[in-house]
C-alpha positions as MATLAB code, in Angstrom:
seq = 'XXXXXXXXXXXXXXXXXXXXXXXXXXXXXXXXXXXXXXXXXXXXXXXXXXXXXXXXXXXXXXXXXXXXXXXXXXXXXXXXXXXXXXXXXXXXXXXXXXXXXXXXXXXXXXXXXXXXXXXXXXXXXXXXXXXXXXXXXXXXXXXXXXXXXX';
ca = [
       0.531   -0.364   -0.129;
       2.628    2.597    0.774;
       4.535    1.802   -2.554;
       0.666    2.590   -3.870;
       0.463    5.643   -1.972;
       4.064    7.125   -3.468;
       3.386    6.812   -6.587;
       0.250    8.633   -6.606;
       2.021   11.080   -4.079;
       4.462   11.187   -6.786;
       2.022   11.721   -9.481;
       0.531   14.017   -7.453;
       3.682   16.198   -6.949;
       4.653   15.949  -10.853;
       0.968   17.427  -11.403;
       2.023   20.483   -8.974;
       5.127   21.089  -10.388;
       3.738   21.052  -13.863;
       0.623   23.686  -12.829;
       2.427   25.568  -11.053;
       5.050   25.781  -14.332;
       2.177   26.633  -16.314;
       0.740   29.151  -13.219;
       4.215   31.350  -13.675;
       3.555   31.297  -17.546;
       0.679   32.607  -18.035;
       1.697   35.231  -15.201;
       4.513   35.980  -16.905;
       2.592   36.138  -20.218;
       0.213   38.775  -18.489;
       2.693   40.859  -18.032;
       4.156   40.975  -21.213;
       0.796   41.960  -22.030;
       0.716   44.591  -19.980;
       4.627   45.853  -21.013;
       2.939   45.921  -24.868;
      -0.362   47.279  -24.077;
       1.533   50.075  -22.324;
       3.785   50.800  -24.926;
       1.370   50.864  -27.707;
      -0.565   53.374  -26.047;
       2.662   55.453  -25.405;
       2.879   55.630  -29.121;
      -0.574   56.498  -29.907;
       0.414   59.662  -27.314;
       3.023   60.265  -29.387;
       1.707   59.602  -32.578;
      -1.096   62.149  -31.735;
       0.847   64.911  -30.152;
       2.869   64.755  -33.188;
       0.137   65.106  -35.115;
      -1.393   67.825  -33.518;
       1.755   69.530  -33.195;
       2.624   69.535  -37.054;
      -0.651   71.593  -37.683;
       1.872   74.463  -36.033;
       4.264   73.858  -38.046;
       2.887   75.952  -41.756;
       2.161   78.883  -39.248;
       6.037   78.444  -37.390;
       7.561   78.397  -41.707;
       5.137   81.642  -41.758;
       6.722   83.202  -38.682;
      10.430   82.681  -39.475;
      10.316   84.143  -43.240;
       7.862   87.272  -41.435;
      10.846   87.533  -39.610;
      13.517   87.688  -42.387;
      12.033   89.777  -44.894;
      10.265   92.526  -41.969;
      12.524   95.830  -42.029;
      10.740   97.566  -39.377;
      13.191   97.092  -35.955;
       9.527   97.246  -33.864;
       7.785   94.870  -35.641;
      10.979   92.500  -36.051;
      11.765   92.676  -32.078;
       8.347   91.423  -31.673;
       8.093   88.852  -33.994;
      11.745   87.668  -32.512;
       9.984   87.346  -28.859;
       7.107   85.854  -30.539;
       9.436   83.213  -32.598;
      11.501   82.459  -29.245;
       8.634   81.372  -27.423;
       7.068   79.500  -30.426;
      10.141   77.684  -30.678;
      10.742   77.184  -26.614;
       6.810   75.768  -26.442;
       7.648   73.733  -29.306;
      11.162   72.213  -27.613;
       8.960   71.858  -24.550;
       6.627   69.403  -25.788;
       9.703   67.161  -28.002;
      10.714   69.211  -30.886;
      13.446   70.064  -32.341;
      14.466   72.161  -35.174;
      16.639   70.427  -38.362;
      19.000   73.389  -39.647;
      22.443   72.997  -41.826;
      25.154   75.592  -41.842;
      26.318   76.503  -45.134;
      29.234   74.064  -45.604;
      27.585   71.309  -43.540;
      27.406   67.712  -45.188;
      24.137   67.824  -46.977;
      21.806   64.410  -45.017;
      19.150   62.845  -46.917;
      17.696   61.038  -43.957;
      17.352   65.235  -42.210;
      16.696   66.634  -44.989;
      15.335   66.963  -48.841;
      17.582   68.436  -51.260;
      15.273   71.460  -53.414;
      18.158   71.841  -55.763;
      21.501   71.053  -56.876;
      23.335   74.026  -57.891;
      27.139   75.226  -58.765;
      29.086   76.106  -55.449;
      32.590   76.701  -53.913;
      31.016   75.446  -50.705;
      32.274   71.394  -52.178;
      30.082   68.960  -53.731;
      27.471   67.514  -51.623;
      27.979   70.408  -48.920;
      24.771   72.523  -47.648;
      25.003   75.693  -49.922;
      21.697   77.354  -47.583;
      18.786   76.233  -44.995;
      15.299   77.129  -46.903;
      13.345   76.061  -44.181;
      13.783   74.938  -40.969;
      12.972   70.715  -40.535;
      11.598   69.569  -37.546;
      12.535   66.003  -35.648;
       9.410   64.861  -32.954;
      11.298   62.465  -30.091;
      14.576   62.141  -32.345;
      12.148   61.170  -35.352;
      11.882   63.642  -38.453;
       8.487   64.646  -39.242;
       9.187   67.531  -41.394;
      13.154   67.414  -43.265;
      14.870   70.862  -43.154;
      15.022   71.946  -47.505;
      18.369   72.746  -48.491;
      20.354   73.987  -51.654;
      22.985   71.593  -52.369;
      26.342   72.456  -54.038;
      27.130   69.517  -57.140;
];
């Protein structure tokens, strides 16, 4: 009788170990699901935030152009203050400008070449930035527009 009882006891222990393993796997799966759901939710929030910020980009571009062309000093100073506030607001929300200086190496990931022209800065170098680009959390959402030397 003891051998039969020992076999049943051993079998019950094996089943218990199996069920504990199943429970641990289920808990791990649930934990992974929660982490994945949180990640997807964060990605959606960032996508929606970037989408709403993109709507401001046209206004931001217009403001940058206005600063370049205004000749009245008081008006220009006022526009520069608004531009700084706008830039600070965008930066707080994770947006960073992409701007190239004359002579910088052209980077097709960060910029769009509007034209290729003969220039002394050297082949493949940026001549000037026509429009500043923007990155949101290190992802390009609007490439800079530049003229490039050929």
